[in-house]
Amino acid sequence: MSKFEYAKLADAVAAEIASGVLKPGDRLPPQRTFAYERKIATSTASRVYTELLRRGLVVGEVGRGTFISGEARRGIAASTEPRGAKIDLEFNYPMLPTQSLLIAKSLEGLNRPEALDIALRQATSTGTQGLRRTAADYLTRQNRDWSPRPEQMVFTANGRQCIAAALAAVVPAGGRCGVEALTYPFIKGIAARLGVTLVPLAMDEHGVRPDAVQKAHREAHLSAIYVQPVIQNPLGITMPAARRADLLRVVEKLDLVVIEDAVYSFLDDEPPLAALAPDRCVVLDSLSKKVAPGLSLGFVVAPPRLRENVMASVRSGGWTAAGFAFAAAQQLMADGTAAELARLKRLDAQARQKIAAACLAGLEIQTNPKSYHLWLTLPPHWRSQTFVAAAARRDIALTPSTTFAASPGHAPNAVRLALAAPPIDQLEAALGTLAGMLNAQEEDFDSTE
């Protein structure tokens, strides 16, 4: 069958979706059944389903089948903006009741004209010498067994720009970067815009499997891998020492760069991979979780051999932070406010995990007791996107597993719950509502409502 003919079949299914014949949540028949009904080869049916996945018209869930998503997609799917639900378990931006007072006290000197005169000047990707020293000292105090040097520091406006700058610096357009099979969603859109192909890497309970990196590199050359070794998003995994050593042996042998996202590492005591392989790892971090999403600064800690490339990608991408963000971040790090907020948020995350464990007792969850999120596997009579839709009708926003899948059609039947945003009483109420939905008997709940 020609490309035009299988595309016509995909168009026909798309028309059925648009007309309402096929509705969100409807399950498509198995590919062999679809092939039989349409009098086509099974391989052609597979191409039709792949095209529907590419368009975002369907979602695949491992072991369950292919379902109508109800969302026509242009370009690459990414997480939405916050939806304004009453209880947000979708986005992880921890905000403590006392943090505005702490931040205001730290920054009160910035309203002086002489301070503003400096803060409002044009900034560069490397900031000032004072900022580089302050940032390096801050990261050294926050991370055991790792001491980045001031001359390694490059800055962006936020963590997502750090990812873009690092990818652009180490992976050429048309190149390939390995990523965890379930990964931070925004890297998918970033990579697509840079012309970088993401290659899903198989995981186990310890994180990315070294043999998966070898296999992916053997099948087609990788330039780098992007991983989250400390409190991985969405699974909460922190790589144990043995896995770290095995993974670094493989990347050293294959001469790969490790892009290491450390945005959640402030919640744990484990050092970055760069502590073991400083010349192999580009560490990414930001203040958005530690301090506040509206007062962020991104850090790229690059090996000397890669720093010029990172600086060039920040300049060409237009990802340089504003001067006021530099001044505010330097003050917050220098006077201990950023460190104190991180300490308080560690306690807050642990308290929220205890509430979640009590509310979701008996359900299948995967998490890290130090993290701000957890991974909830759904019972058979629910599927990921249907459960998210049902929760939304109860004013609770969740994230389906498909958002995190690096490869379309390979998402487990699960959701991620972000615990950071709601006040404690709202968090407890929302988790209780979700537990009630999940513990109800199948006949008591229409899972395709």
CSV table of C-alpha atoms in Angstrom, one decimal:
chain,number,residue,atom,x,y,z
A,1,MET,CA,0.0,0.0,0.0
A,2,SER,CA,1.3,3.4,-0.9
A,3,LYS,CA,2.0,6.2,1.6
A,4,PHE,CA,-1.0,8.0,0.1
A,5,GLU,CA,-3.3,5.1,0.6
A,6,TYR,CA,-2.5,4.3,4.3
A,7,ALA,CA,-2.7,8.1,5.0
A,8,LYS,CA,-6.2,8.0,3.4
A,9,LEU,CA,-7.2,5.3,5.9
A,10,ALA,CA,-5.8,7.4,8.8
A,11,ASP,CA,-7.7,10.4,7.4
A,12,ALA,CA,-10.9,8.3,7.4
A,13,VAL,CA,-10.5,7.4,11.1
A,14,ALA,CA,-9.7,11.0,11.8
A,15,ALA,CA,-13.0,12.0,10.1
A,16,GLU,CA,-14.9,9.5,12.3
A,17,ILE,CA,-13.3,11.1,15.4
A,18,ALA,CA,-14.1,14.6,14.1
A,19,SER,CA,-17.7,13.7,13.4
A,20,GLY,CA,-18.2,12.1,16.8
A,21,VAL,CA,-18.7,8.5,15.5
A,22,LEU,CA,-15.6,7.7,17.5
A,23,LYS,CA,-15.6,9.5,20.9
A,24,PRO,CA,-12.8,10.2,23.4
A,25,GLY,CA,-12.2,7.1,25.4
A,26,ASP,CA,-13.4,4.7,22.7
A,27,ARG,CA,-11.0,1.8,22.2
A,28,LEU,CA,-9.9,1.0,18.6
A,29,PRO,CA,-9.9,-2.7,17.7
A,30,PRO,CA,-6.6,-4.7,17.8
A,31,GLN,CA,-4.6,-4.1,14.7
A,32,ARG,CA,-5.2,-7.5,13.3
A,33,THR,CA,-9.0,-7.0,13.7
A,34,PHE,CA,-8.7,-3.5,12.1
A,35,ALA,CA,-6.8,-5.1,9.2
A,36,TYR,CA,-9.4,-7.8,8.7
A,37,GLU,CA,-12.3,-5.3,8.8
A,38,ARG,CA,-10.6,-3.0,6.3
A,39,LYS,CA,-9.3,-5.8,4.1
A,40,ILE,CA,-5.7,-4.6,4.4
A,41,ALA,CA,-2.4,-6.2,5.5
A,42,THR,CA,-1.6,-6.2,9.3
A,43,SER,CA,1.6,-4.2,8.5
A,44,THR,CA,-0.6,-1.5,6.9
A,45,ALA,CA,-2.9,-1.4,9.9
A,46,SER,CA,0.2,-0.8,12.0
A,47,ARG,CA,1.2,2.1,9.8
A,48,VAL,CA,-2.3,3.6,10.1
A,49,TYR,CA,-2.2,3.3,13.9
A,50,THR,CA,1.3,4.8,14.0
A,51,GLU,CA,0.0,7.8,11.9
A,52,LEU,CA,-2.9,8.3,14.3
A,53,LEU,CA,-0.5,8.3,17.2
A,54,ARG,CA,1.7,10.8,15.5
A,55,ARG,CA,-1.2,13.1,15.0
A,56,GLY,CA,-2.2,12.8,18.7
A,57,LEU,CA,-5.6,11.5,17.8
A,58,VAL,CA,-5.1,8.3,19.8
A,59,VAL,CA,-3.1,7.1,22.8
A,60,GLY,CA,-1.7,3.7,23.4
A,61,GLU,CA,-1.4,2.1,26.8
A,62,VAL,CA,0.8,-0.9,27.3
A,63,GLY,CA,-1.2,-4.1,27.6
A,64,ARG,CA,-4.6,-2.3,27.2
A,65,GLY,CA,-4.8,-1.1,23.6
A,66,THR,CA,-5.3,2.1,21.6
A,67,PHE,CA,-7.9,4.7,22.6
A,68,ILE,CA,-9.3,7.8,21.1
A,69,SER,CA,-7.7,10.8,22.9
A,70,GLY,CA,-10.1,13.4,21.6
A,71,GLU,CA,-7.2,15.9,21.2
A,72,ALA,CA,-6.1,16.9,17.7
A,73,ARG,CA,-2.4,17.8,17.9
A,74,ARG,CA,-0.3,20.2,15.9
A,75,GLY,CA,3.4,19.7,16.3
A,76,ILE,CA,4.8,18.0,19.4
A,77,ALA,CA,2.6,17.3,22.4
A,78,ALA,CA,3.7,18.9,25.6
A,79,SER,CA,2.2,19.6,29.0
A,80,THR,CA,-0.5,22.2,29.1
A,81,GLU,CA,-0.5,25.4,31.0
A,82,PRO,CA,-2.1,25.1,34.5
A,83,ARG,CA,-5.8,24.7,33.9
A,84,GLY,CA,-7.1,26.6,36.9
A,85,ALA,CA,-8.6,23.6,38.6
A,86,LYS,CA,-9.5,24.1,42.3
A,87,ILE,CA,-6.9,21.5,43.4
A,88,ASP,CA,-3.8,21.3,41.3
A,89,LEU,CA,-2.0,17.9,41.4
A,90,GLU,CA,-0.6,18.5,38.0
A,91,PHE,CA,2.2,21.0,38.4
A,92,ASN,CA,4.9,20.9,41.1
A,93,TYR,CA,5.7,24.5,42.2
A,94,PRO,CA,6.2,24.3,46.0
A,95,MET,CA,5.2,27.6,47.7
A,96,LEU,CA,5.4,27.8,51.5
A,97,PRO,CA,3.1,30.1,53.5
A,98,THR,CA,6.2,32.0,54.9
A,99,GLN,CA,8.4,32.1,51.9
A,100,SER,CA,7.3,35.5,50.6
A,101,LEU,CA,8.3,37.1,53.9
A,102,LEU,CA,11.7,35.5,53.7
A,103,ILE,CA,12.2,36.5,50.1
A,104,ALA,CA,11.1,40.1,50.7
A,105,LYS,CA,13.5,40.5,53.6
A,106,SER,CA,16.3,39.2,51.5
A,107,LEU,CA,15.6,41.5,48.6
A,108,GLU,CA,14.7,44.7,50.4
A,109,GLY,CA,18.1,46.3,49.5
A,110,LEU,CA,17.4,45.9,45.8
A,111,ASN,CA,15.0,48.9,45.8
A,112,ARG,CA,17.9,51.3,46.3
A,113,PRO,CA,18.7,53.3,43.2
A,114,GLU,CA,22.4,52.3,43.2
A,115,ALA,CA,21.5,48.6,43.5
A,116,LEU,CA,18.9,48.9,40.7
A,117,ASP,CA,21.4,50.8,38.5
A,118,ILE,CA,23.5,47.6,38.5
A,119,ALA,CA,20.6,45.1,38.4
A,120,LEU,CA,19.0,46.7,35.4
A,121,ARG,CA,22.0,46.6,33.1
A,122,GLN,CA,22.4,44.2,30.2
A,123,ALA,CA,23.4,40.8,31.4
A,124,THR,CA,25.5,38.0,29.7
A,125,SER,CA,25.3,34.2,29.8
A,126,THR,CA,28.0,34.1,32.4
A,127,GLY,CA,26.8,36.9,34.7
A,128,THR,CA,29.4,38.6,36.9
A,129,GLN,CA,32.4,37.2,38.6
A,130,GLY,CA,30.7,37.7,41.9
A,131,LEU,CA,27.6,35.8,40.8
A,132,ARG,CA,29.7,32.9,39.5
A,133,ARG,CA,31.5,32.6,42.8
A,134,THR,CA,28.2,32.8,44.8
A,135,ALA,CA,26.5,30.2,42.6
A,136,ALA,CA,29.4,27.8,42.8
A,137,ASP,CA,29.6,28.2,46.6
A,138,TYR,CA,25.8,27.7,46.9
A,139,LEU,CA,25.8,24.5,44.8
A,140,THR,CA,28.8,23.2,46.7
A,141,ARG,CA,26.9,23.7,50.0
A,142,GLN,CA,23.8,22.1,48.6
A,143,ASN,CA,25.5,19.0,47.2
A,144,ARG,CA,27.6,16.4,49.0
A,145,ASP,CA,30.9,15.5,47.4
A,146,TRP,CA,30.6,17.9,44.5
A,147,SER,CA,32.3,21.3,44.2
A,148,PRO,CA,31.7,23.1,40.9
A,149,ARG,CA,34.1,25.9,40.0
A,150,PRO,CA,33.0,29.4,39.2
A,151,GLU,CA,34.5,29.3,35.8
A,152,GLN,CA,32.2,26.4,34.9
A,153,MET,CA,29.0,28.4,35.5
A,154,VAL,CA,26.7,29.5,32.6
A,155,PHE,CA,23.2,31.0,33.4
A,156,THR,CA,19.8,31.0,31.7
A,157,ALA,CA,16.4,32.4,32.8
A,158,ASN,CA,15.0,29.0,33.9
A,159,GLY,CA,15.5,25.2,33.9
A,160,ARG,CA,13.8,24.6,30.6
A,161,GLN,CA,16.2,27.0,28.9
A,162,CYS,CA,19.1,25.1,30.6
A,163,ILE,CA,17.8,21.9,28.8
A,164,ALA,CA,17.6,23.7,25.5
A,165,ALA,CA,21.1,25.2,25.8
A,166,ALA,CA,22.7,21.9,26.8
A,167,LEU,CA,20.9,19.9,24.1
A,168,ALA,CA,21.9,22.5,21.5
A,169,ALA,CA,25.5,22.5,22.7
A,170,VAL,CA,26.2,18.8,22.7
A,171,VAL,CA,23.7,17.2,20.2
A,172,PRO,CA,23.9,18.4,16.5
A,173,ALA,CA,20.8,19.0,14.5
A,174,GLY,CA,19.6,15.7,13.2
A,175,GLY,CA,21.5,13.9,16.1
A,176,ARG,CA,20.1,11.5,18.7
A,177,CYS,CA,19.9,11.8,22.5
A,178,GLY,CA,18.9,9.0,24.8
A,179,VAL,CA,16.3,9.7,27.4
A,180,GLU,CA,14.5,7.8,30.1
A,181,ALA,CA,11.5,6.0,28.7
A,182,LEU,CA,9.3,8.0,31.1
A,183,THR,CA,10.8,11.5,31.3
A,184,TYR,CA,10.3,15.2,31.9
A,185,PRO,CA,7.7,16.1,29.3
A,186,PHE,CA,9.0,19.4,28.1
A,187,ILE,CA,12.2,17.9,26.7
A,188,LYS,CA,10.1,16.4,23.9
A,189,GLY,CA,9.1,19.8,22.5
A,190,ILE,CA,12.5,21.3,23.1
A,191,ALA,CA,14.2,18.5,21.2
A,192,ALA,CA,11.8,18.7,18.3
A,193,ARG,CA,12.4,22.4,17.8
A,194,LEU,CA,16.2,21.8,17.8
A,195,GLY,CA,15.9,18.9,15.3
A,196,VAL,CA,17.1,16.4,17.9
A,197,THR,CA,15.7,12.9,18.0
A,198,LEU,CA,15.0,11.4,21.4
A,199,VAL,CA,15.6,7.7,21.9
A,200,PRO,CA,13.7,6.1,24.8
A,201,LEU,CA,16.0,4.1,27.1
A,202,ALA,CA,14.6,1.2,29.1
A,203,MET,CA,14.4,1.6,32.9
A,204,ASP,CA,14.1,-0.6,35.9
A,205,GLU,CA,13.7,0.1,39.6
A,206,HIS,CA,17.2,1.7,39.7
A,207,GLY,CA,16.7,4.1,36.7
A,208,VAL,CA,18.1,3.9,33.2
A,209,ARG,CA,19.7,0.5,32.3
A,210,PRO,CA,23.2,0.7,31.1
A,211,ASP,CA,22.6,-2.1,28.6
A,212,ALA,CA,19.8,0.0,27.1
A,213,VAL,CA,22.2,2.8,26.5
A,214,GLN,CA,24.6,0.4,24.7
A,215,LYS,CA,21.8,-1.0,22.6
A,216,ALA,CA,20.5,2.4,21.5
A,217,HIS,CA,24.0,3.6,20.6
A,218,ARG,CA,24.8,0.4,18.7
A,219,GLU,CA,21.6,0.7,16.6
A,220,ALA,CA,22.2,4.3,15.8
A,221,HIS,CA,24.8,6.7,17.2
A,222,LEU,CA,23.9,8.7,20.3
A,223,SER,CA,25.6,12.0,21.0
A,224,ALA,CA,24.4,12.3,24.6
A,225,ILE,CA,21.9,11.0,27.2
A,226,TYR,CA,19.5,13.1,29.3
A,227,VAL,CA,18.8,11.7,32.8
A,228,GLN,CA,17.5,12.7,36.2
A,229,PRO,CA,19.5,10.6,38.6
A,230,VAL,CA,18.2,12.1,41.8
A,231,ILE,CA,14.4,12.0,42.4
A,232,GLN,CA,13.5,11.3,38.8
A,233,ASN,CA,10.4,12.9,37.3
A,234,PRO,CA,7.9,11.2,37.2
A,235,LEU,CA,8.9,8.0,39.0
A,236,GLY,CA,10.9,9.4,42.0
A,237,ILE,CA,13.9,7.1,41.5
A,238,THR,CA,17.2,8.0,42.9
A,239,MET,CA,20.0,6.0,41.3
A,240,PRO,CA,22.0,3.8,43.8
A,241,ALA,CA,25.8,3.9,43.8
A,242,ALA,CA,26.2,0.6,41.8
A,243,ARG,CA,23.9,1.8,39.0
A,244,ARG,CA,25.7,5.2,38.8
A,245,ALA,CA,29.0,3.5,38.4
A,246,ASP,CA,27.8,1.0,35.8
A,247,LEU,CA,26.1,3.8,33.8
A,248,LEU,CA,29.2,6.0,33.9
A,249,ARG,CA,31.4,3.2,32.7
A,250,VAL,CA,29.2,2.7,29.7
A,251,VAL,CA,29.0,6.4,28.7
A,252,GLU,CA,32.8,6.7,29.2
A,253,LYS,CA,33.3,3.7,26.9
A,254,LEU,CA,30.9,5.1,24.3
A,255,ASP,CA,32.2,8.7,24.7
A,256,LEU,CA,28.8,10.1,25.4
A,257,VAL,CA,27.9,13.4,27.2
A,258,VAL,CA,25.5,13.1,30.2
A,259,ILE,CA,23.0,15.9,30.5
A,260,GLU,CA,22.1,15.7,34.1
A,261,ASP,CA,18.9,17.4,35.3
A,262,ALA,CA,19.3,18.1,39.0
A,263,VAL,CA,16.2,20.3,39.6
A,264,TYR,CA,14.8,18.0,42.3
A,265,SER,CA,18.2,17.1,43.8
A,266,PHE,CA,17.8,19.7,46.6
A,267,LEU,CA,15.3,17.3,48.2
A,268,ASP,CA,17.8,14.5,48.7
A,269,ASP,CA,21.4,14.2,49.9
A,270,GLU,CA,22.8,12.3,46.9
A,271,PRO,CA,25.4,14.1,44.8
A,272,PRO,CA,25.1,14.5,41.0
A,273,LEU,CA,26.8,12.0,38.6
A,274,ALA,CA,29.3,14.9,37.9
A,275,ALA,CA,30.9,14.1,41.3
A,276,LEU,CA,32.2,10.9,39.8
A,277,ALA,CA,32.6,12.1,36.2
A,278,PRO,CA,33.1,15.9,36.1
A,279,ASP,CA,34.4,15.9,32.5
A,280,ARG,CA,31.6,13.8,31.2
A,281,CYS,CA,28.5,15.5,32.8
A,282,VAL,CA,26.7,18.8,32.1
A,283,VAL,CA,24.6,19.5,35.3
A,284,LEU,CA,21.4,21.5,35.0
A,285,ASP,CA,19.7,23.2,38.0
A,286,SER,CA,17.5,26.2,38.7
A,287,LEU,CA,15.9,28.2,41.6
A,288,SER,CA,12.3,27.6,40.4
A,289,LYS,CA,11.6,24.8,42.8
A,290,LYS,CA,13.9,25.9,45.6
A,291,VAL,CA,12.8,29.5,45.7
A,292,ALA,CA,9.8,30.3,43.5
A,293,PRO,CA,8.7,29.8,39.9
A,294,GLY,CA,8.4,33.6,39.4
A,295,LEU,CA,11.9,34.2,40.7
A,296,SER,CA,14.0,31.8,38.8
A,297,LEU,CA,17.5,31.5,37.4
A,298,GLY,CA,18.9,28.5,35.5
A,299,PHE,CA,22.4,27.1,36.1
A,300,VAL,CA,24.4,25.1,33.6
A,301,VAL,CA,27.6,23.6,35.1
A,302,ALA,CA,29.6,22.6,32.1
A,303,PRO,CA,33.0,20.8,31.8
A,304,PRO,CA,35.6,23.3,30.5
A,305,ARG,CA,35.7,21.6,27.1
A,306,LEU,CA,32.0,22.2,26.6
A,307,ARG,CA,31.5,25.6,28.3
A,308,GLU,CA,32.1,27.7,25.2
A,309,ASN,CA,29.5,25.6,23.3
A,310,VAL,CA,27.0,26.1,26.0
A,311,MET,CA,27.6,29.9,26.2
A,312,ALA,CA,27.2,30.1,22.4
A,313,SER,CA,23.9,28.2,22.5
A,314,VAL,CA,22.5,30.4,25.3
A,315,ARG,CA,23.4,33.5,23.2
A,316,SER,CA,22.0,32.2,19.9
A,317,GLY,CA,18.9,30.9,21.6
A,318,GLY,CA,18.1,34.2,23.3
A,319,TRP,CA,18.1,32.4,26.7
A,320,THR,CA,20.1,34.9,28.7
A,321,ALA,CA,18.6,35.8,32.0
A,322,ALA,CA,17.7,39.4,32.9
A,323,GLY,CA,20.0,41.4,35.1
A,324,PHE,CA,17.4,41.8,37.9
A,325,ALA,CA,17.1,38.0,38.1
A,326,PHE,CA,20.9,37.8,38.5
A,327,ALA,CA,20.9,40.4,41.2
A,328,ALA,CA,18.0,38.8,43.1
A,329,ALA,CA,19.4,35.2,42.8
A,330,GLN,CA,22.8,36.4,44.0
A,331,GLN,CA,21.3,38.0,47.1
A,332,LEU,CA,19.1,35.0,47.9
A,333,MET,CA,22.0,32.6,47.6
A,334,ALA,CA,24.6,34.7,49.4
A,335,ASP,CA,22.5,35.5,52.5
A,336,GLY,CA,21.3,31.9,53.0
A,337,THR,CA,17.7,32.5,52.1
A,338,ALA,CA,17.7,30.1,49.2
A,339,ALA,CA,19.3,27.4,51.4
A,340,GLU,CA,16.7,28.0,54.1
A,341,LEU,CA,13.8,27.7,51.7
A,342,ALA,CA,15.3,24.5,50.3
A,343,ARG,CA,15.5,23.1,53.9
A,344,LEU,CA,11.9,24.0,54.7
A,345,LYS,CA,10.7,22.5,51.4
A,346,ARG,CA,12.5,19.2,52.2
A,347,LEU,CA,10.4,19.0,55.4
A,348,ASP,CA,7.3,20.0,53.5
A,349,ALA,CA,7.7,17.4,50.8
A,350,GLN,CA,8.2,14.6,53.4
A,351,ALA,CA,5.1,15.7,55.3
A,352,ARG,CA,3.0,15.6,52.1
A,353,GLN,CA,4.3,12.2,51.3
A,354,LYS,CA,3.1,10.9,54.6
A,355,ILE,CA,-0.3,12.3,53.9
A,356,ALA,CA,-0.3,10.7,50.5
A,357,ALA,CA,0.8,7.3,51.9
A,358,ALA,CA,-2.1,7.4,54.4
A,359,CYS,CA,-4.7,8.5,51.9
A,360,LEU,CA,-3.7,6.1,49.2
A,361,ALA,CA,-3.0,3.0,51.4
A,362,GLY,CA,-3.6,-0.2,49.6
A,363,LEU,CA,-3.2,1.3,46.1
A,364,GLU,CA,-0.2,0.7,43.9
A,365,ILE,CA,2.1,3.7,44.2
A,366,GLN,CA,5.8,4.3,43.4
A,367,THR,CA,7.5,7.2,44.9
A,368,ASN,CA,10.4,8.6,46.9
A,369,PRO,CA,9.5,9.6,50.5
A,370,LYS,CA,11.5,12.8,50.0
A,371,SER,CA,9.9,13.9,46.7
A,372,TYR,CA,7.0,16.2,45.7
A,373,HIS,CA,5.4,13.7,43.4
A,374,LEU,CA,4.3,10.1,43.1
A,375,TRP,CA,3.4,7.6,40.4
A,376,LEU,CA,0.0,5.9,40.8
A,377,THR,CA,-0.8,2.7,38.8
A,378,LEU,CA,-4.5,2.5,38.1
A,379,PRO,CA,-6.7,-0.6,38.6
A,380,PRO,CA,-7.8,-2.4,35.5
A,381,HIS,CA,-11.2,-0.8,35.2
A,382,TRP,CA,-9.7,2.7,34.8
A,383,ARG,CA,-7.3,3.9,32.2
A,384,SER,CA,-5.0,6.9,32.4
A,385,GLN,CA,-6.7,9.6,30.4
A,386,THR,CA,-10.2,8.6,31.4
A,387,PHE,CA,-9.2,8.8,35.1
A,388,VAL,CA,-7.7,12.2,34.5
A,389,ALA,CA,-10.9,13.4,32.9
A,390,ALA,CA,-13.0,12.0,35.7
A,391,ALA,CA,-10.8,13.7,38.3
A,392,ALA,CA,-11.1,17.0,36.4
A,393,ARG,CA,-14.9,16.9,36.7
A,394,ARG,CA,-14.2,16.8,40.5
A,395,ASP,CA,-12.0,19.9,40.1
A,396,ILE,CA,-8.7,17.9,40.6
A,397,ALA,CA,-6.0,18.3,37.9
A,398,LEU,CA,-3.7,15.3,37.3
A,399,THR,CA,-1.2,14.3,34.6
A,400,PRO,CA,-1.7,11.1,32.5
A,401,SER,CA,1.1,8.7,31.9
A,402,THR,CA,1.1,9.5,28.2
A,403,THR,CA,2.5,13.0,28.9
A,404,PHE,CA,5.7,11.4,30.2
A,405,ALA,CA,6.2,8.7,27.6
A,406,ALA,CA,9.2,9.4,25.4
A,407,SER,CA,7.7,7.1,22.7
A,408,PRO,CA,4.1,7.5,21.7
A,409,GLY,CA,2.0,4.4,22.4
A,410,HIS,CA,4.2,3.1,25.2
A,411,ALA,CA,2.7,4.5,28.3
A,412,PRO,CA,1.7,2.4,31.3
A,413,ASN,CA,-1.7,2.7,32.8
A,414,ALA,CA,-0.8,5.3,35.5
A,415,VAL,CA,-1.0,8.9,36.5
A,416,ARG,CA,1.5,11.3,38.2
A,417,LEU,CA,0.3,13.2,41.3
A,418,ALA,CA,2.2,16.4,42.0
A,419,LEU,CA,1.8,17.1,45.8
A,420,ALA,CA,3.5,20.5,46.0
A,421,ALA,CA,0.9,23.1,45.1
A,422,PRO,CA,-2.3,22.6,47.2
A,423,PRO,CA,-2.7,23.7,50.8
A,424,ILE,CA,-2.4,20.7,53.1
A,425,ASP,CA,-6.2,20.5,53.8
A,426,GLN,CA,-7.0,20.6,50.0
A,427,LEU,CA,-4.3,18.0,49.3
A,428,GLU,CA,-5.8,15.6,51.9
A,429,ALA,CA,-9.3,16.1,50.5
A,430,ALA,CA,-8.2,15.6,46.9
A,431,LEU,CA,-6.3,12.4,47.7
A,432,GLY,CA,-9.3,11.1,49.6
A,433,THR,CA,-11.5,11.8,46.6
A,434,LEU,CA,-9.1,10.0,44.3
A,435,ALA,CA,-8.8,7.0,46.7
A,436,GLY,CA,-12.6,6.7,46.8
A,437,MET,CA,-12.8,6.7,43.0
A,438,LEU,CA,-10.1,4.0,42.8
A,439,ASN,CA,-11.5,1.8,45.6
A,440,ALA,CA,-15.0,1.8,44.2
A,441,GLN,CA,-16.2,-1.4,42.6
A,442,GLU,CA,-16.1,-1.5,38.8
A,443,GLU,CA,-19.9,-1.6,38.6
A,444,ASP,CA,-20.1,1.5,40.8
A,445,PHE,CA,-18.1,3.7,38.5
A,446,ASP,CA,-18.4,4.2,34.7
A,447,SER,CA,-14.7,4.4,33.8
A,448,THR,CA,-15.6,5.7,30.4
A,449,GLU,CA,-18.0,8.4,31.7
